[in-house]
Amino acid sequence: MPEFFIDVYVNVIYAHGYAFYPGLLRGTMSNTYTISELARDFDVTTRTIRFYEDQGLLSPQREGTNRVFSQRDRVRLKLALRGKRLGFSLAEIRELFKLYDISRDESKQLEEFLARLERRRAHLEQQREDIDVMLNEINFFANQCRQLLKSQPESGKSSTGGIT
């Protein structure tokens, strides 16, 4: 179900417009959004959106004290949230956005994203191996404890089965 992170960003932002990805923009009728609308649409807090702005991921315009987010900000927020779900840090997401902002070469963007995905996959696979090793150790020691408990004399128990 998740859309491909970089492909959506590259093609939506730099291709012939937003019309090629109606699913990405479903439910978006206006060209601008308030912080409350984005927070509701993406089920995040307004504080999260302000933080992403502080981190340079979003660049809303200002109308007095109000933030006005563009369609580009909406897409970037969606991609930042997707990147977080994939395990990328905000710094990594910002680096990817900068790459897209300065280069129109899709192949370079795709190669960089693919390399980052492969590094992320390798890291997760290593974590899975580490978890498997730890679970095996836990099982081993839990079984040893059970065996030791079975071999203990019942002198610590009273005649009613409780501990004295």
Short mmCIF file of N, CA and C in Angstrom, two decimals:
data_model
loop_
_atom_site.label_atom_id
_atom_site.label_comp_id
_atom_site.label_asym_id
_atom_site.label_seq_id
_atom_site.Cartn_x
_atom_site.Cartn_y
_atom_site.Cartn_z
N MET A 1 0.79 -1.20 0.00
CA MET A 1 0.00 0.00 0.00
C MET A 1 0.84 1.27 0.00
N PRO A 2 1.99 1.36 0.72
CA PRO A 2 2.74 2.62 0.69
C PRO A 2 3.23 2.93 -0.72
N GLU A 3 3.10 4.20 -1.08
CA GLU A 3 3.59 4.62 -2.38
C GLU A 3 5.10 4.75 -2.31
N PHE A 4 5.75 4.61 -3.44
CA PHE A 4 7.19 4.67 -3.48
C PHE A 4 7.63 6.09 -3.18
N PHE A 5 8.41 6.28 -2.14
CA PHE A 5 8.78 7.58 -1.60
C PHE A 5 9.32 8.53 -2.66
N ILE A 6 10.42 8.18 -3.27
CA ILE A 6 11.08 9.12 -4.18
C ILE A 6 10.34 9.28 -5.48
N ASP A 7 9.79 8.22 -6.02
CA ASP A 7 9.11 8.28 -7.29
C ASP A 7 7.96 9.27 -7.23
N VAL A 8 7.21 9.22 -6.16
CA VAL A 8 6.09 10.14 -6.02
C VAL A 8 6.61 11.57 -5.95
N TYR A 9 7.63 11.80 -5.16
CA TYR A 9 8.13 13.16 -5.00
C TYR A 9 8.68 13.70 -6.31
N VAL A 10 9.53 12.95 -6.95
CA VAL A 10 10.16 13.41 -8.19
C VAL A 10 9.10 13.69 -9.24
N ASN A 11 8.21 12.76 -9.46
CA ASN A 11 7.23 12.92 -10.53
C ASN A 11 6.16 13.94 -10.20
N VAL A 12 5.76 14.02 -8.97
CA VAL A 12 4.72 14.98 -8.63
C VAL A 12 5.28 16.39 -8.65
N ILE A 13 6.42 16.58 -8.05
CA ILE A 13 6.96 17.93 -7.94
C ILE A 13 7.52 18.43 -9.27
N TYR A 14 8.23 17.59 -10.00
CA TYR A 14 8.97 18.07 -11.15
C TYR A 14 8.45 17.64 -12.50
N ALA A 15 7.48 16.74 -12.52
CA ALA A 15 6.96 16.33 -13.82
C ALA A 15 5.96 17.38 -14.31
N HIS A 16 4.97 16.94 -15.03
CA HIS A 16 4.06 17.86 -15.70
C HIS A 16 2.94 18.36 -14.79
N GLY A 17 3.05 18.21 -13.55
CA GLY A 17 2.04 18.72 -12.64
C GLY A 17 1.51 17.64 -11.73
N TYR A 18 0.53 18.02 -10.96
CA TYR A 18 -0.02 17.15 -9.94
C TYR A 18 -1.09 16.21 -10.48
N ALA A 19 -1.60 16.44 -11.65
CA ALA A 19 -2.73 15.67 -12.16
C ALA A 19 -2.40 14.20 -12.36
N PHE A 20 -1.14 13.84 -12.47
CA PHE A 20 -0.77 12.46 -12.70
C PHE A 20 -0.89 11.60 -11.44
N TYR A 21 -1.03 12.20 -10.30
CA TYR A 21 -1.14 11.46 -9.04
C TYR A 21 -2.37 11.91 -8.25
N PRO A 22 -3.55 11.67 -8.78
CA PRO A 22 -4.74 12.10 -8.05
C PRO A 22 -4.87 11.42 -6.70
N GLY A 23 -4.34 10.21 -6.54
CA GLY A 23 -4.41 9.52 -5.25
C GLY A 23 -3.60 10.23 -4.20
N LEU A 24 -2.48 10.82 -4.60
CA LEU A 24 -1.63 11.53 -3.65
C LEU A 24 -2.33 12.77 -3.14
N LEU A 25 -3.12 13.37 -3.99
CA LEU A 25 -3.74 14.64 -3.66
C LEU A 25 -5.23 14.52 -3.35
N ARG A 26 -5.69 13.30 -3.17
CA ARG A 26 -7.11 13.05 -2.93
C ARG A 26 -7.60 13.91 -1.76
N GLY A 27 -8.73 14.51 -1.97
CA GLY A 27 -9.32 15.30 -0.90
C GLY A 27 -8.74 16.69 -0.78
N THR A 28 -7.92 17.11 -1.71
CA THR A 28 -7.33 18.43 -1.62
C THR A 28 -7.93 19.30 -2.71
N MET A 29 -8.81 20.19 -2.33
CA MET A 29 -9.50 21.01 -3.32
C MET A 29 -8.84 22.38 -3.46
N SER A 30 -8.23 22.90 -2.43
CA SER A 30 -7.64 24.22 -2.52
C SER A 30 -6.15 24.11 -2.80
N ASN A 31 -5.56 25.24 -3.11
CA ASN A 31 -4.12 25.28 -3.35
C ASN A 31 -3.34 25.65 -2.11
N THR A 32 -4.04 26.10 -1.07
CA THR A 32 -3.38 26.44 0.19
C THR A 32 -4.11 25.76 1.34
N TYR A 33 -3.37 25.61 2.44
CA TYR A 33 -3.89 24.89 3.60
C TYR A 33 -3.45 25.60 4.87
N THR A 34 -4.28 25.52 5.87
CA THR A 34 -3.88 26.01 7.18
C THR A 34 -3.15 24.90 7.92
N ILE A 35 -2.48 25.26 8.98
CA ILE A 35 -1.77 24.26 9.77
C ILE A 35 -2.76 23.27 10.38
N SER A 36 -3.93 23.76 10.76
CA SER A 36 -4.95 22.87 11.33
C SER A 36 -5.47 21.87 10.30
N GLU A 37 -5.65 22.31 9.06
CA GLU A 37 -6.10 21.40 8.01
C GLU A 37 -5.07 20.29 7.77
N LEU A 38 -3.81 20.67 7.68
CA LEU A 38 -2.77 19.67 7.46
C LEU A 38 -2.68 18.71 8.64
N ALA A 39 -2.76 19.24 9.85
CA ALA A 39 -2.69 18.39 11.04
C ALA A 39 -3.84 17.38 11.02
N ARG A 40 -5.02 17.83 10.68
CA ARG A 40 -6.18 16.93 10.62
C ARG A 40 -6.02 15.91 9.49
N ASP A 41 -5.62 16.38 8.31
CA ASP A 41 -5.49 15.50 7.15
C ASP A 41 -4.47 14.39 7.37
N PHE A 42 -3.38 14.69 8.09
CA PHE A 42 -2.31 13.71 8.25
C PHE A 42 -2.26 13.13 9.66
N ASP A 43 -3.24 13.49 10.48
CA ASP A 43 -3.34 12.96 11.84
C ASP A 43 -2.05 13.17 12.63
N VAL A 44 -1.56 14.41 12.58
CA VAL A 44 -0.39 14.82 13.36
C VAL A 44 -0.77 16.08 14.12
N THR A 45 0.06 16.46 15.05
CA THR A 45 -0.21 17.68 15.81
C THR A 45 0.32 18.90 15.05
N THR A 46 -0.25 20.04 15.38
CA THR A 46 0.27 21.27 14.78
C THR A 46 1.71 21.51 15.25
N ARG A 47 2.02 21.04 16.43
CA ARG A 47 3.39 21.16 16.94
C ARG A 47 4.37 20.39 16.03
N THR A 48 3.95 19.21 15.57
CA THR A 48 4.79 18.42 14.66
C THR A 48 5.05 19.20 13.38
N ILE A 49 4.01 19.81 12.85
CA ILE A 49 4.15 20.57 11.60
C ILE A 49 5.08 21.76 11.82
N ARG A 50 4.91 22.46 12.94
CA ARG A 50 5.81 23.60 13.23
C ARG A 50 7.25 23.11 13.38
N PHE A 51 7.44 21.94 14.01
CA PHE A 51 8.78 21.38 14.16
C PHE A 51 9.39 21.07 12.78
N TYR A 52 8.60 20.47 11.90
CA TYR A 52 9.09 20.17 10.55
C TYR A 52 9.45 21.45 9.82
N GLU A 53 8.68 22.50 10.06
CA GLU A 53 9.02 23.81 9.48
C GLU A 53 10.35 24.30 10.03
N ASP A 54 10.52 24.20 11.35
CA ASP A 54 11.78 24.61 11.98
C ASP A 54 12.97 23.83 11.44
N GLN A 55 12.74 22.58 11.07
CA GLN A 55 13.80 21.72 10.54
C GLN A 55 14.06 21.96 9.05
N GLY A 56 13.32 22.86 8.44
CA GLY A 56 13.54 23.21 7.04
C GLY A 56 12.85 22.28 6.05
N LEU A 57 11.93 21.46 6.51
CA LEU A 57 11.23 20.55 5.61
C LEU A 57 10.03 21.20 4.94
N LEU A 58 9.45 22.19 5.59
CA LEU A 58 8.29 22.90 5.07
C LEU A 58 8.60 24.40 5.05
N SER A 59 8.00 25.10 4.10
CA SER A 59 8.24 26.54 3.97
C SER A 59 6.94 27.28 3.73
N PRO A 60 6.10 27.38 4.74
CA PRO A 60 4.82 28.06 4.52
C PRO A 60 5.02 29.57 4.35
N GLN A 61 4.07 30.16 3.64
CA GLN A 61 4.03 31.62 3.54
C GLN A 61 3.35 32.14 4.80
N ARG A 62 3.44 33.42 5.02
CA ARG A 62 2.78 34.03 6.18
C ARG A 62 1.74 35.04 5.73
N GLU A 63 0.60 34.98 6.37
CA GLU A 63 -0.42 36.01 6.24
C GLU A 63 -0.66 36.52 7.65
N GLY A 64 0.05 37.57 7.99
CA GLY A 64 0.03 38.05 9.36
C GLY A 64 0.75 37.05 10.24
N THR A 65 0.06 36.52 11.24
CA THR A 65 0.66 35.51 12.11
C THR A 65 0.30 34.09 11.69
N ASN A 66 -0.51 33.97 10.65
CA ASN A 66 -0.96 32.65 10.20
C ASN A 66 -0.01 32.06 9.17
N ARG A 67 0.21 30.76 9.28
CA ARG A 67 0.97 30.03 8.28
C ARG A 67 0.02 29.60 7.16
N VAL A 68 0.47 29.77 5.92
CA VAL A 68 -0.31 29.32 4.77
C VAL A 68 0.57 28.35 4.00
N PHE A 69 0.14 27.08 3.98
CA PHE A 69 0.92 26.02 3.36
C PHE A 69 0.46 25.80 1.93
N SER A 70 1.42 25.61 1.03
CA SER A 70 1.13 25.38 -0.38
C SER A 70 0.94 23.89 -0.65
N GLN A 71 0.56 23.60 -1.89
CA GLN A 71 0.45 22.21 -2.32
C GLN A 71 1.81 21.51 -2.17
N ARG A 72 2.89 22.22 -2.47
CA ARG A 72 4.24 21.67 -2.35
C ARG A 72 4.53 21.29 -0.89
N ASP A 73 4.14 22.16 0.05
CA ASP A 73 4.32 21.86 1.47
C ASP A 73 3.52 20.62 1.86
N ARG A 74 2.31 20.51 1.33
CA ARG A 74 1.47 19.35 1.65
C ARG A 74 2.14 18.05 1.18
N VAL A 75 2.66 18.06 -0.04
CA VAL A 75 3.34 16.87 -0.57
C VAL A 75 4.60 16.58 0.25
N ARG A 76 5.35 17.62 0.58
CA ARG A 76 6.58 17.43 1.37
C ARG A 76 6.25 16.86 2.76
N LEU A 77 5.17 17.33 3.36
CA LEU A 77 4.77 16.79 4.67
C LEU A 77 4.43 15.32 4.53
N LYS A 78 3.68 14.97 3.50
CA LYS A 78 3.31 13.57 3.29
C LYS A 78 4.56 12.72 3.12
N LEU A 79 5.51 13.20 2.35
CA LEU A 79 6.73 12.44 2.11
C LEU A 79 7.61 12.37 3.36
N ALA A 80 7.65 13.45 4.13
CA ALA A 80 8.43 13.43 5.37
C ALA A 80 7.86 12.40 6.33
N LEU A 81 6.54 12.36 6.44
CA LEU A 81 5.91 11.37 7.33
C LEU A 81 6.15 9.96 6.83
N ARG A 82 6.11 9.77 5.53
CA ARG A 82 6.40 8.45 4.95
C ARG A 82 7.85 8.08 5.21
N GLY A 83 8.75 9.04 5.05
CA GLY A 83 10.17 8.80 5.32
C GLY A 83 10.40 8.39 6.76
N LYS A 84 9.69 9.04 7.69
CA LYS A 84 9.80 8.66 9.11
C LYS A 84 9.33 7.22 9.31
N ARG A 85 8.23 6.84 8.65
CA ARG A 85 7.75 5.46 8.78
C ARG A 85 8.76 4.47 8.23
N LEU A 86 9.52 4.87 7.23
CA LEU A 86 10.55 4.00 6.67
C LEU A 86 11.80 3.98 7.55
N GLY A 87 11.85 4.83 8.56
CA GLY A 87 12.97 4.82 9.49
C GLY A 87 14.04 5.85 9.19
N PHE A 88 13.78 6.78 8.29
CA PHE A 88 14.75 7.82 8.00
C PHE A 88 14.66 8.92 9.06
N SER A 89 15.80 9.50 9.38
CA SER A 89 15.81 10.62 10.30
C SER A 89 15.35 11.88 9.55
N LEU A 90 14.99 12.90 10.31
CA LEU A 90 14.60 14.15 9.66
C LEU A 90 15.78 14.75 8.89
N ALA A 91 16.98 14.57 9.40
CA ALA A 91 18.17 15.06 8.69
C ALA A 91 18.32 14.36 7.34
N GLU A 92 18.08 13.05 7.31
CA GLU A 92 18.16 12.31 6.04
C GLU A 92 17.07 12.75 5.07
N ILE A 93 15.89 12.98 5.60
CA ILE A 93 14.78 13.44 4.76
C ILE A 93 15.11 14.82 4.20
N ARG A 94 15.65 15.69 5.04
CA ARG A 94 16.04 17.03 4.59
C ARG A 94 17.09 16.95 3.49
N GLU A 95 18.07 16.05 3.65
CA GLU A 95 19.10 15.87 2.61
C GLU A 95 18.48 15.42 1.30
N LEU A 96 17.53 14.49 1.36
CA LEU A 96 16.85 14.05 0.14
C LEU A 96 16.07 15.20 -0.51
N PHE A 97 15.39 15.99 0.30
CA PHE A 97 14.65 17.13 -0.24
C PHE A 97 15.60 18.11 -0.91
N LYS A 98 16.76 18.36 -0.27
CA LYS A 98 17.73 19.28 -0.87
C LYS A 98 18.23 18.75 -2.20
N LEU A 99 18.47 17.45 -2.28
CA LEU A 99 18.90 16.85 -3.53
C LEU A 99 17.86 17.08 -4.62
N TYR A 100 16.59 16.93 -4.28
CA TYR A 100 15.52 17.13 -5.26
C TYR A 100 15.40 18.59 -5.64
N ASP A 101 15.64 19.48 -4.67
CA ASP A 101 15.50 20.91 -4.94
C ASP A 101 16.59 21.43 -5.86
N ILE A 102 17.81 20.85 -5.78
CA ILE A 102 18.91 21.38 -6.58
C ILE A 102 19.14 20.63 -7.88
N SER A 103 18.60 19.43 -8.00
CA SER A 103 18.86 18.62 -9.18
C SER A 103 17.56 18.16 -9.82
N ARG A 104 17.52 18.26 -11.12
CA ARG A 104 16.35 17.77 -11.87
C ARG A 104 16.65 16.40 -12.49
N ASP A 105 17.79 15.84 -12.17
CA ASP A 105 18.21 14.55 -12.72
C ASP A 105 17.57 13.42 -11.91
N GLU A 106 16.48 12.86 -12.43
CA GLU A 106 15.76 11.82 -11.70
C GLU A 106 16.62 10.60 -11.43
N SER A 107 17.51 10.24 -12.35
CA SER A 107 18.31 9.04 -12.13
C SER A 107 19.23 9.22 -10.93
N LYS A 108 19.81 10.40 -10.77
CA LYS A 108 20.66 10.64 -9.60
C LYS A 108 19.85 10.56 -8.31
N GLN A 109 18.66 11.14 -8.35
CA GLN A 109 17.78 11.11 -7.18
C GLN A 109 17.39 9.67 -6.84
N LEU A 110 17.02 8.92 -7.84
CA LEU A 110 16.61 7.53 -7.61
C LEU A 110 17.76 6.69 -7.10
N GLU A 111 18.95 6.90 -7.66
CA GLU A 111 20.13 6.14 -7.21
C GLU A 111 20.44 6.46 -5.74
N GLU A 112 20.36 7.71 -5.37
CA GLU A 112 20.62 8.10 -3.98
C GLU A 112 19.58 7.51 -3.04
N PHE A 113 18.32 7.59 -3.44
CA PHE A 113 17.26 7.03 -2.60
C PHE A 113 17.42 5.52 -2.48
N LEU A 114 17.73 4.86 -3.58
CA LEU A 114 17.93 3.41 -3.56
C LEU A 114 19.09 3.04 -2.63
N ALA A 115 20.17 3.78 -2.70
CA ALA A 115 21.31 3.52 -1.82
C ALA A 115 20.91 3.68 -0.35
N ARG A 116 20.13 4.70 -0.06
CA ARG A 116 19.68 4.90 1.32
C ARG A 116 18.73 3.80 1.77
N LEU A 117 17.85 3.37 0.86
CA LEU A 117 16.96 2.26 1.19
C LEU A 117 17.75 0.99 1.47
N GLU A 118 18.76 0.71 0.68
CA GLU A 118 19.58 -0.49 0.87
C GLU A 118 20.32 -0.43 2.21
N ARG A 119 20.85 0.73 2.54
CA ARG A 119 21.52 0.88 3.85
C ARG A 119 20.51 0.67 4.98
N ARG A 120 19.32 1.21 4.83
CA ARG A 120 18.28 1.05 5.85
C ARG A 120 17.90 -0.42 5.98
N ARG A 121 17.74 -1.11 4.84
CA ARG A 121 17.39 -2.53 4.86
C ARG A 121 18.48 -3.34 5.56
N ALA A 122 19.74 -3.07 5.24
CA ALA A 122 20.85 -3.79 5.85
C ALA A 122 20.85 -3.58 7.36
N HIS A 123 20.60 -2.34 7.77
CA HIS A 123 20.56 -2.03 9.20
C HIS A 123 19.43 -2.80 9.89
N LEU A 124 18.26 -2.81 9.28
CA LEU A 124 17.11 -3.52 9.86
C LEU A 124 17.35 -5.03 9.90
N GLU A 125 17.97 -5.57 8.85
CA GLU A 125 18.26 -7.00 8.85
C GLU A 125 19.27 -7.35 9.93
N GLN A 126 20.25 -6.48 10.15
CA GLN A 126 21.21 -6.71 11.24
C GLN A 126 20.51 -6.66 12.59
N GLN A 127 19.60 -5.70 12.74
CA GLN A 127 18.84 -5.62 13.99
C GLN A 127 18.01 -6.88 14.20
N ARG A 128 17.41 -7.39 13.13
CA ARG A 128 16.61 -8.61 13.25
C ARG A 128 17.49 -9.79 13.67
N GLU A 129 18.68 -9.90 13.09
CA GLU A 129 19.61 -10.97 13.49
C GLU A 129 19.99 -10.82 14.95
N ASP A 130 20.29 -9.59 15.38
CA ASP A 130 20.64 -9.35 16.77
C ASP A 130 19.50 -9.72 17.71
N ILE A 131 18.28 -9.39 17.32
CA ILE A 131 17.11 -9.74 18.13
C ILE A 131 16.95 -11.26 18.21
N ASP A 132 17.14 -11.95 17.09
CA ASP A 132 17.05 -13.42 17.09
C ASP A 132 18.07 -14.03 18.04
N VAL A 133 19.30 -13.51 18.02
CA VAL A 133 20.34 -14.01 18.92
C VAL A 133 19.93 -13.77 20.37
N MET A 134 19.45 -12.56 20.67
CA MET A 134 19.04 -12.26 22.05
C MET A 134 17.88 -13.13 22.49
N LEU A 135 16.90 -13.35 21.61
CA LEU A 135 15.77 -14.20 21.97
C LEU A 135 16.22 -15.63 22.24
N ASN A 136 17.16 -16.13 21.46
CA ASN A 136 17.69 -17.47 21.70
C ASN A 136 18.39 -17.53 23.05
N GLU A 137 19.16 -16.50 23.38
CA GLU A 137 19.83 -16.47 24.69
C GLU A 137 18.81 -16.43 25.82
N ILE A 138 17.78 -15.62 25.66
CA ILE A 138 16.74 -15.52 26.68
C ILE A 138 16.07 -16.88 26.87
N ASN A 139 15.74 -17.53 25.77
CA ASN A 139 15.11 -18.85 25.86
C ASN A 139 16.04 -19.85 26.55
N PHE A 140 17.33 -19.81 26.20
CA PHE A 140 18.29 -20.71 26.81
C PHE A 140 18.34 -20.52 28.33
N PHE A 141 18.48 -19.27 28.76
CA PHE A 141 18.59 -19.01 30.20
C PHE A 141 17.27 -19.25 30.92
N ALA A 142 16.16 -18.97 30.27
CA ALA A 142 14.86 -19.26 30.90
C ALA A 142 14.70 -20.76 31.10
N ASN A 143 15.11 -21.56 30.11
CA ASN A 143 15.04 -23.02 30.25
C ASN A 143 15.97 -23.50 31.35
N GLN A 144 17.17 -22.92 31.45
CA GLN A 144 18.08 -23.29 32.54
C GLN A 144 17.46 -22.99 33.90
N CYS A 145 16.83 -21.84 34.03
CA CYS A 145 16.18 -21.47 35.30
C CYS A 145 15.06 -22.46 35.62
N ARG A 146 14.27 -22.83 34.64
CA ARG A 146 13.19 -23.79 34.86
C ARG A 146 13.74 -25.14 35.34
N GLN A 147 14.84 -25.58 34.71
CA GLN A 147 15.46 -26.85 35.10
C GLN A 147 16.00 -26.76 36.52
N LEU A 148 16.63 -25.65 36.86
CA LEU A 148 17.14 -25.49 38.23
C LEU A 148 16.00 -25.47 39.25
N LEU A 149 14.91 -24.82 38.90
CA LEU A 149 13.77 -24.79 39.81
C LEU A 149 13.18 -26.18 40.01
N LYS A 150 13.13 -26.97 38.96
CA LYS A 150 12.61 -28.33 39.07
C LYS A 150 13.49 -29.19 39.95
N SER A 151 14.79 -28.94 39.91
CA SER A 151 15.72 -29.79 40.67
C SER A 151 15.87 -29.33 42.12
N GLN A 152 15.30 -28.21 42.50
CA GLN A 152 15.39 -27.72 43.88
C GLN A 152 14.54 -28.58 44.80
N PRO A 153 15.05 -28.83 46.01
CA PRO A 153 14.21 -29.56 46.97
C PRO A 153 13.02 -28.70 47.38
N GLU A 154 11.98 -29.35 47.76
CA GLU A 154 10.75 -28.64 48.11
C GLU A 154 10.78 -28.18 49.56
N SER A 155 11.95 -28.06 50.17
CA SER A 155 12.05 -27.68 51.58
C SER A 155 11.58 -26.26 51.83
N GLY A 156 11.60 -25.43 50.80
CA GLY A 156 11.19 -24.05 50.99
C GLY A 156 9.68 -23.89 50.96
N LYS A 157 8.95 -24.98 50.76
CA LYS A 157 7.49 -24.89 50.68
C LYS A 157 6.87 -25.49 51.92
N SER A 158 5.76 -24.92 52.39
CA SER A 158 5.05 -25.49 53.53
C SER A 158 4.15 -26.62 53.07
N SER A 159 3.52 -27.26 54.01
CA SER A 159 2.67 -28.39 53.66
C SER A 159 1.45 -27.96 52.86
N THR A 160 1.12 -26.69 52.88
CA THR A 160 -0.03 -26.20 52.10
C THR A 160 0.41 -25.76 50.71
N GLY A 161 1.69 -25.90 50.41
CA GLY A 161 2.18 -25.57 49.06
C GLY A 161 2.71 -24.17 48.96
N GLY A 162 2.62 -23.38 50.00
CA GLY A 162 3.13 -22.01 49.93
C GLY A 162 4.58 -21.93 50.35
N ILE A 163 5.19 -20.81 50.20
CA ILE A 163 6.58 -20.61 50.61
C ILE A 163 6.60 -20.23 52.08
N THR A 164 7.54 -20.85 52.82
CA THR A 164 7.64 -20.56 54.27
C THR A 164 8.60 -19.45 54.55
#
